PDB file of C-alpha atoms in Angstrom:
ATOM      1  CA  GLY A   1      67.050  58.204  46.981  1.00 64.00           C
ATOM      2  CA  ALA A   2      63.601  56.642  46.302  1.00 72.00           C
ATOM      3  CA  VAL A   3      62.404  53.662  48.018  1.00 90.00           C
ATOM      4  CA  VAL A   4      60.121  51.161  46.257  1.00 95.00           C
ATOM      5  CA  SER A   5      59.138  47.983  48.329  1.00 95.00           C
ATOM      6  CA  GLN A   6      57.714  44.714  47.435  1.00 97.00           C
ATOM      7  CA  HIS A   7      55.526  41.970  48.816  1.00 96.00           C
ATOM      8  CA  PRO A   8      55.787  39.280  49.861  1.00 97.00           C
ATOM      9  CA  SER A   9      59.961  38.658  49.460  1.00 96.00           C
ATOM     10  CA  TRP A  10      59.184  35.037  47.916  1.00 96.00           C
ATOM     11  CA  VAL A  11      55.949  33.056  48.180  1.00 97.00           C
ATOM     12  CA  ILE A  12      55.548  29.209  47.300  1.00 97.00           C
ATOM     13  CA  CYS A  13      52.197  27.614  46.119  1.00 95.00           C
ATOM     14  CA  LYS A  14      50.427  25.149  44.458  1.00 96.00           C
ATOM     15  CA  SER A  15      49.848  24.692  40.835  1.00 97.00           C
ATOM     16  CA  GLY A  16      46.468  26.075  39.884  1.00 97.00           C
ATOM     17  CA  THR A  17      46.175  29.067  42.391  1.00 97.00           C
ATOM     18  CA  SER A  18      46.847  32.495  42.118  1.00 97.00           C
ATOM     19  CA  VAL A  19      49.406  34.717  43.627  1.00 97.00           C
ATOM     20  CA  LYS A  20      49.245  38.442  44.036  1.00 98.00           C
ATOM     21  CA  ILE A  21      52.358  40.523  44.635  1.00 98.00           C
ATOM     22  CA  GLU A  22      52.377  44.332  45.081  1.00 97.00           C
ATOM     23  CA  CYS A  23      54.616  46.872  44.603  1.00 97.00           C
ATOM     24  CA  ARG A  24      54.662  50.444  46.528  1.00 96.00           C
ATOM     25  CA  SER A  25      56.462  53.551  46.024  1.00 94.00           C
ATOM     26  CA  LEU A  26      56.903  54.696  49.811  1.00 93.00           C
ATOM     27  CA  ASP A  27      58.246  58.266  49.597  1.00 91.00           C
ATOM     28  CA  PHE A  28      56.812  59.350  46.111  1.00 91.00           C
ATOM     29  CA  GLN A  29      53.993  59.132  43.679  1.00 91.00           C
ATOM     30  CA  ALA A  30      54.282  57.207  40.342  1.00 91.00           C
ATOM     31  CA  THR A  31      51.483  57.330  38.003  1.00 89.00           C
ATOM     32  CA  THR A  32      53.406  54.557  35.982  1.00 91.00           C
ATOM     33  CA  MET A  33      54.899  51.360  37.242  1.00 94.00           C
ATOM     34  CA  PHE A  34      56.851  48.451  35.624  1.00 95.00           C
ATOM     35  CA  TRP A  35      56.624  44.783  36.098  1.00 97.00           C
ATOM     36  CA  TYR A  36      59.430  42.749  35.290  1.00 96.00           C
ATOM     37  CA  ARG A  37      60.389  38.906  34.871  1.00 96.00           C
ATOM     38  CA  GLN A  38      63.792  37.693  35.817  1.00 95.00           C
ATOM     39  CA  PHE A  39      64.849  34.023  35.111  1.00 90.00           C
ATOM     40  CA  PRO A  40      67.996  32.839  36.830  1.00 87.00           C
ATOM     41  CA  LYS A  41      71.305  34.314  35.464  1.00 86.00           C
ATOM     42  CA  GLN A  42      69.529  35.997  32.958  1.00 91.00           C
ATOM     43  CA  SER A  43      68.656  39.712  32.165  1.00 93.00           C
ATOM     44  CA  LEU A  44      65.086  41.412  33.450  1.00 94.00           C
ATOM     45  CA  MET A  45      62.338  41.127  30.583  1.00 94.00           C
ATOM     46  CA  LEU A  46      59.393  44.104  30.591  1.00 94.00           C
ATOM     47  CA  MET A  47      56.041  42.329  31.228  1.00 96.00           C
ATOM     48  CA  ALA A  48      54.082  44.948  31.479  1.00 95.00           C
ATOM     49  CA  THR A  49      53.359  48.923  32.174  1.00 93.00           C
ATOM     50  CA  SER A  50      51.275  49.428  34.907  1.00 92.00           C
ATOM     51  CA  ASN A  51      49.012  52.799  34.760  1.00 89.00           C
ATOM     52  CA  GLU A  52      47.097  54.343  37.528  1.00 88.00           C
ATOM     53  CA  GLY A  53      43.668  55.442  36.534  1.00 87.00           C
ATOM     54  CA  SER A  54      44.012  53.091  33.121  1.00 89.00           C
ATOM     55  CA  LYS A  55      44.417  49.533  31.674  1.00 91.00           C
ATOM     56  CA  ALA A  56      47.841  48.180  32.158  1.00 93.00           C
ATOM     57  CA  THR A  57      50.118  47.520  28.506  1.00 93.00           C
ATOM     58  CA  TYR A  58      51.323  44.357  28.288  1.00 95.00           C
ATOM     59  CA  GLU A  59      54.445  43.409  25.981  1.00 94.00           C
ATOM     60  CA  GLN A  60      54.096  41.087  23.116  1.00 93.00           C
ATOM     61  CA  GLY A  61      53.789  37.122  24.396  1.00 94.00           C
ATOM     62  CA  VAL A  62      52.813  38.190  27.801  1.00 95.00           C
ATOM     63  CA  GLU A  63      49.351  36.780  28.549  1.00 94.00           C
ATOM     64  CA  LYS A  64      47.026  39.625  30.544  1.00 93.00           C
ATOM     65  CA  ASP A  65      44.655  37.308  31.320  1.00 95.00           C
ATOM     66  CA  LYS A  66      47.325  35.117  33.375  1.00 96.00           C
ATOM     67  CA  PHE A  67      49.095  38.793  34.860  1.00 97.00           C
ATOM     68  CA  LEU A  68      46.625  40.313  36.021  1.00 96.00           C
ATOM     69  CA  ILE A  69      47.804  44.089  36.834  1.00 96.00           C
ATOM     70  CA  ASN A  70      45.895  46.629  39.065  1.00 93.00           C
ATOM     71  CA  HIS A  71      47.165  50.405  39.538  1.00 92.00           C
ATOM     72  CA  ALA A  72      45.027  50.999  42.770  1.00 87.00           C
ATOM     73  CA  SER A  73      46.554  54.184  43.832  1.00 91.00           C
ATOM     74  CA  LEU A  74      49.473  56.773  43.054  1.00 91.00           C
ATOM     75  CA  THR A  75      51.491  54.234  45.305  1.00 93.00           C
ATOM     76  CA  LEU A  76      50.572  50.984  44.517  1.00 95.00           C
ATOM     77  CA  SER A  77      50.470  48.307  41.875  1.00 96.00           C
ATOM     78  CA  THR A  78      49.703  44.822  41.715  1.00 97.00           C
ATOM     79  CA  LEU A  79      50.578  41.698  40.094  1.00 97.00           C
ATOM     80  CA  THR A  80      48.185  38.658  40.169  1.00 97.00           C
ATOM     81  CA  VAL A  81      49.581  35.490  39.042  1.00 97.00           C
ATOM     82  CA  THR A  82      46.527  33.389  38.038  1.00 97.00           C
ATOM     83  CA  SER A  83      46.200  30.157  38.034  1.00 96.00           C
ATOM     84  CA  ALA A  84      49.928  29.269  38.490  1.00 96.00           C
ATOM     85  CA  HIS A  85      51.670  26.709  36.872  1.00 96.00           C
ATOM     86  CA  PRO A  86      55.795  25.885  37.849  1.00 96.00           C
ATOM     87  CA  GLU A  87      56.626  27.353  34.483  1.00 95.00           C
ATOM     88  CA  ASP A  88      55.278  30.735  35.855  1.00 96.00           C
ATOM     89  CA  SER A  89      58.077  30.405  38.918  1.00 96.00           C
ATOM     90  CA  SER A  90      60.376  32.962  38.594  1.00 96.00           C
ATOM     91  CA  PHE A  91      61.698  36.546  40.120  1.00 96.00           C
ATOM     92  CA  TYR A  92      59.177  38.963  39.649  1.00 98.00           C
ATOM     93  CA  ILE A  93      60.858  43.109  39.933  1.00 97.00           C
ATOM     94  CA  CYS A  94      58.972  45.885  40.077  1.00 97.00           C
ATOM     95  CA  SER A  95      59.956  49.656  38.996  1.00 95.00           C
ATOM     96  CA  ALA A  96      58.715  53.106  39.802  1.00 93.00           C
ATOM     97  CA  PRO A  97      60.167  56.016  37.885  1.00 91.00           C
ATOM     98  CA  ARG A  98      60.476  59.213  39.896  1.00 89.00           C
ATOM     99  CA  GLY A  99      60.857  62.514  38.516  1.00 79.00           C
ATOM    100  CA  SER A 100      58.746  65.275  36.817  1.00 71.00           C
ATOM    101  CA  GLY A 101      57.049  62.583  34.463  1.00 69.00           C
ATOM    102  CA  GLY A 102      58.180  61.446  30.896  1.00 73.00           C
ATOM    103  CA  PHE A 103      61.005  58.853  29.915  1.00 75.00           C
ATOM    104  CA  THR A 104      63.426  60.624  31.055  1.00 79.00           C
ATOM    105  CA  ASP A 105      62.765  59.897  35.199  1.00 84.00           C
ATOM    106  CA  THR A 106      65.036  57.419  36.480  1.00 87.00           C
ATOM    107  CA  GLN A 107      63.469  54.197  37.610  1.00 90.00           C
ATOM    108  CA  TYR A 108      63.834  52.648  41.179  1.00 93.00           C
ATOM    109  CA  PHE A 109      63.206  49.008  41.816  1.00 95.00           C
ATOM    110  CA  GLY A 110      61.732  46.739  44.238  1.00 96.00           C
ATOM    111  CA  PRO A 111      63.591  44.017  46.045  1.00 95.00           C
ATOM    112  CA  GLY A 112      61.662  41.637  43.985  1.00 96.00           C
ATOM    113  CA  THR A 113      59.585  38.678  44.810  1.00 97.00           C
ATOM    114  CA  ARG A 114      60.583  34.962  44.072  1.00 97.00           C
ATOM    115  CA  LEU A 115      57.327  32.882  43.079  1.00 97.00           C
ATOM    116  CA  THR A 116      58.008  29.261  43.264  1.00 97.00           C
ATOM    117  CA  VAL A 117      54.972  26.863  41.775  1.00 97.00           C
ATOM    118  CA  LEU A 118      54.906  23.486  43.005  1.00 96.00           C
TER     119      LEU A 118
ATOM    120  CA  ALA B   1      63.464  50.119  19.375  1.00 79.00           C
ATOM    121  CA  GLN B   2      66.890  49.944  21.199  1.00 87.00           C
ATOM    122  CA  THR B   3      69.268  47.349  22.112  1.00 93.00           C
ATOM    123  CA  VAL B   4      72.099  47.049  24.676  1.00 96.00           C
ATOM    124  CA  THR B   5      74.808  44.289  24.219  1.00 97.00           C
ATOM    125  CA  GLN B   6      77.427  43.607  27.071  1.00 97.00           C
ATOM    126  CA  SER B   7      79.787  41.165  25.660  1.00 96.00           C
ATOM    127  CA  GLN B   8      81.567  40.493  28.935  1.00 97.00           C
ATOM    128  CA  PRO B   9      79.506  37.532  30.945  1.00 96.00           C
ATOM    129  CA  GLU B  10      82.071  37.447  33.463  1.00 97.00           C
ATOM    130  CA  MET B  11      84.790  40.020  34.617  1.00 98.00           C
ATOM    131  CA  SER B  12      87.186  39.235  37.990  1.00 98.00           C
ATOM    132  CA  VAL B  13      89.298  42.238  39.331  1.00 98.00           C
ATOM    133  CA  GLN B  14      91.656  42.087  42.514  1.00 98.00           C
ATOM    134  CA  GLU B  15      90.461  44.335  45.271  1.00 98.00           C
ATOM    135  CA  ALA B  16      91.680  47.954  45.167  1.00 98.00           C
ATOM    136  CA  GLU B  17      92.273  47.599  41.411  1.00 98.00           C
ATOM    137  CA  THR B  18      90.370  49.220  38.799  1.00 98.00           C
ATOM    138  CA  VAL B  19      88.245  47.177  36.228  1.00 98.00           C
ATOM    139  CA  THR B  20      85.973  48.420  32.819  1.00 98.00           C
ATOM    140  CA  LEU B  21      82.739  46.880  32.231  1.00 98.00           C
ATOM    141  CA  SER B  22      81.877  47.336  28.251  1.00 98.00           C
ATOM    142  CA  CYS B  23      78.175  47.977  26.841  1.00 98.00           C
ATOM    143  CA  THR B  24      77.184  48.979  23.497  1.00 98.00           C
ATOM    144  CA  TYR B  25      73.820  50.228  22.156  1.00 97.00           C
ATOM    145  CA  ASP B  26      72.045  51.016  19.497  1.00 95.00           C
ATOM    146  CA  THR B  27      69.082  53.489  19.047  1.00 92.00           C
ATOM    147  CA  SER B  28      67.774  55.607  16.384  1.00 89.00           C
ATOM    148  CA  GLU B  29      66.148  58.096  18.435  1.00 89.00           C
ATOM    149  CA  SER B  30      68.640  61.134  19.463  1.00 88.00           C
ATOM    150  CA  ASP B  31      67.138  61.839  22.730  1.00 90.00           C
ATOM    151  CA  TYR B  32      68.023  58.994  25.183  1.00 93.00           C
ATOM    152  CA  TYR B  33      69.487  58.210  28.522  1.00 93.00           C
ATOM    153  CA  LEU B  34      71.686  55.389  29.597  1.00 95.00           C
ATOM    154  CA  PHE B  35      72.005  53.660  32.724  1.00 96.00           C
ATOM    155  CA  TRP B  36      74.269  51.152  34.840  1.00 98.00           C
ATOM    156  CA  TYR B  37      72.577  49.019  37.442  1.00 97.00           C
ATOM    157  CA  LYS B  38      74.087  46.603  39.963  1.00 97.00           C
ATOM    158  CA  GLN B  39      72.410  43.705  41.035  1.00 96.00           C
ATOM    159  CA  PRO B  40      74.109  42.170  44.334  1.00 95.00           C
ATOM    160  CA  PRO B  41      73.266  38.736  45.360  1.00 92.00           C
ATOM    161  CA  SER B  42      70.359  40.175  47.074  1.00 91.00           C
ATOM    162  CA  ARG B  43      68.961  40.788  44.008  1.00 92.00           C
ATOM    163  CA  GLN B  44      67.884  44.254  44.755  1.00 92.00           C
ATOM    164  CA  MET B  45      68.683  46.646  41.373  1.00 94.00           C
ATOM    165  CA  ILE B  46      70.729  49.540  42.608  1.00 94.00           C
ATOM    166  CA  LEU B  47      71.245  52.643  40.253  1.00 94.00           C
ATOM    167  CA  VAL B  48      74.888  52.678  39.876  1.00 97.00           C
ATOM    168  CA  ILE B  49      75.138  55.941  37.393  1.00 96.00           C
ATOM    169  CA  ARG B  50      73.156  57.829  34.702  1.00 95.00           C
ATOM    170  CA  GLN B  51      74.091  59.485  31.695  1.00 96.00           C
ATOM    171  CA  GLU B  52      72.153  61.915  29.260  1.00 93.00           C
ATOM    172  CA  ALA B  53      72.855  61.374  25.728  1.00 93.00           C
ATOM    173  CA  TYR B  54      72.985  65.237  25.052  1.00 93.00           C
ATOM    174  CA  LYS B  55      75.483  65.748  27.313  1.00 92.00           C
ATOM    175  CA  GLN B  56      79.492  65.223  26.347  1.00 89.00           C
ATOM    176  CA  GLN B  57      80.661  65.321  29.967  1.00 94.00           C
ATOM    177  CA  ASN B  58      80.760  61.569  31.423  1.00 96.00           C
ATOM    178  CA  ALA B  59      79.223  61.139  34.557  1.00 96.00           C
ATOM    179  CA  THR B  60      80.625  60.271  37.716  1.00 96.00           C
ATOM    180  CA  GLU B  61      79.654  59.133  40.669  1.00 95.00           C
ATOM    181  CA  ASN B  62      82.364  58.680  43.612  1.00 96.00           C
ATOM    182  CA  ARG B  63      84.757  55.250  42.379  1.00 97.00           C
ATOM    183  CA  PHE B  64      82.267  54.705  39.144  1.00 98.00           C
ATOM    184  CA  SER B  65      82.712  56.535  36.169  1.00 97.00           C
ATOM    185  CA  VAL B  66      81.503  56.194  32.559  1.00 98.00           C
ATOM    186  CA  ASN B  67      83.371  56.557  29.249  1.00 97.00           C
ATOM    187  CA  PHE B  68      80.479  57.677  26.828  1.00 97.00           C
ATOM    188  CA  GLN B  69      81.464  57.713  23.183  1.00 96.00           C
ATOM    189  CA  LYS B  70      78.046  58.580  21.714  1.00 95.00           C
ATOM    190  CA  ALA B  71      79.883  58.314  18.098  1.00 95.00           C
ATOM    191  CA  ALA B  72      80.481  54.565  18.536  1.00 96.00           C
ATOM    192  CA  LYS B  73      77.491  53.946  20.734  1.00 96.00           C
ATOM    193  CA  SER B  74      79.398  52.772  23.724  1.00 97.00           C
ATOM    194  CA  PHE B  75      78.834  53.160  27.226  1.00 98.00           C
ATOM    195  CA  SER B  76      81.250  51.829  29.350  1.00 98.00           C
ATOM    196  CA  LEU B  77      81.431  51.705  33.437  1.00 98.00           C
ATOM    197  CA  LYS B  78      84.580  52.251  35.059  1.00 98.00           C
ATOM    198  CA  ILE B  79      85.121  51.172  38.599  1.00 98.00           C
ATOM    199  CA  SER B  80      88.197  52.363  40.488  1.00 98.00           C
ATOM    200  CA  ASP B  81      89.732  51.138  43.916  1.00 98.00           C
ATOM    201  CA  SER B  82      87.405  47.566  43.372  1.00 98.00           C
ATOM    202  CA  GLN B  83      85.945  46.864  46.669  1.00 97.00           C
ATOM    203  CA  LEU B  84      84.309  43.184  47.790  1.00 97.00           C
ATOM    204  CA  GLY B  85      81.104  44.921  47.889  1.00 97.00           C
ATOM    205  CA  ASP B  86      81.314  45.768  44.305  1.00 98.00           C
ATOM    206  CA  ALA B  87      80.680  42.224  43.502  1.00 97.00           C
ATOM    207  CA  ALA B  88      77.667  41.692  41.777  1.00 97.00           C
ATOM    208  CA  MET B  89      75.615  41.659  38.221  1.00 97.00           C
ATOM    209  CA  TYR B  90      75.934  44.716  36.498  1.00 98.00           C
ATOM    210  CA  PHE B  91      73.424  45.763  34.020  1.00 97.00           C
ATOM    211  CA  CYS B  92      73.888  48.311  31.146  1.00 98.00           C
ATOM    212  CA  ALA B  93      70.471  49.886  30.143  1.00 96.00           C
ATOM    213  CA  CYS B  94      69.066  52.357  27.525  1.00 94.00           C
ATOM    214  CA  ILE B  95      65.527  54.322  27.182  1.00 92.00           C
ATOM    215  CA  ALA B  96      64.615  56.446  24.158  1.00 89.00           C
ATOM    216  CA  GLN B  97      62.459  58.954  23.548  1.00 83.00           C
ATOM    217  CA  GLY B  98      59.757  58.220  20.932  1.00 74.00           C
ATOM    218  CA  GLY B  99      59.162  54.578  20.012  1.00 63.00           C
ATOM    219  CA  SER B 100      58.425  52.620  23.299  1.00 71.00           C
ATOM    220  CA  GLU B 101      60.229  54.648  25.710  1.00 79.00           C
ATOM    221  CA  LYS B 102      60.741  51.877  27.733  1.00 87.00           C
ATOM    222  CA  LEU B 103      63.983  50.525  29.623  1.00 91.00           C
ATOM    223  CA  VAL B 104      65.822  47.833  27.740  1.00 93.00           C
ATOM    224  CA  PHE B 105      68.707  46.025  29.202  1.00 95.00           C
ATOM    225  CA  GLY B 106      71.846  44.099  28.309  1.00 96.00           C
ATOM    226  CA  LYS B 107      72.288  40.785  29.455  1.00 96.00           C
ATOM    227  CA  GLY B 108      74.730  41.411  32.092  1.00 97.00           C
ATOM    228  CA  THR B 109      78.291  41.137  33.262  1.00 97.00           C
ATOM    229  CA  LYS B 110      78.826  39.270  36.240  1.00 97.00           C
ATOM    230  CA  LEU B 111      81.977  40.793  38.178  1.00 98.00           C
ATOM    231  CA  THR B 112      84.019  39.372  40.710  1.00 98.00           C
ATOM    232  CA  VAL B 113      86.010  41.157  43.193  1.00 98.00           C
ATOM    233  CA  ASN B 114      89.099  38.641  44.552  1.00 97.00           C
ATOM    234  CA  PRO B 115      90.686  40.135  48.135  1.00 95.00           C
TER     235      PRO B 115
END
């Protein structure tokens, strides 16, 4: 099956610092990747859609200046949490659709990154 | 935009028995896809099964099968011969053409498998 990796798997940082999370599709190319946030015992909430070669599109209520997304290549998207605060502590998951393109492609998920902001 | 509802926050099953997880959805689109994803304690989301709305035949993957009732907008997951490794959170999800074309998840059902 398709493999998506994330790095780091967990990170602890001080309040006010920035943290970068990488999402890579290892055996396929992805012009689009998705970033989700998951609080404990809750479902996944879509934060933004990462588009290779263009700006990311953010869901309503997600601050684009706090959560910077860069789709650097067809296999790499990064999420940078800027000036992190304790309320940004969460589990961040990326996904990449694999197929011929379009909404019918199945999304494959990375293993997630646990962010703790002290 | 579509909505997905999972009415069972928790379910339990005895090892080797069968369990059914419920899911209902709502979308105004005619072209859509439904999924069940499994999230074990490792928190890695794993695709369990996928169903195309235009297909009448219920999808099956080994011990996992769905009961897709299109008119009722119901998409339940049946796990046969339950194994300890099936213990996880199960999320039902839907993506529809038109509108946002984004994957929308239900709140999840926590499945416990008792030995």
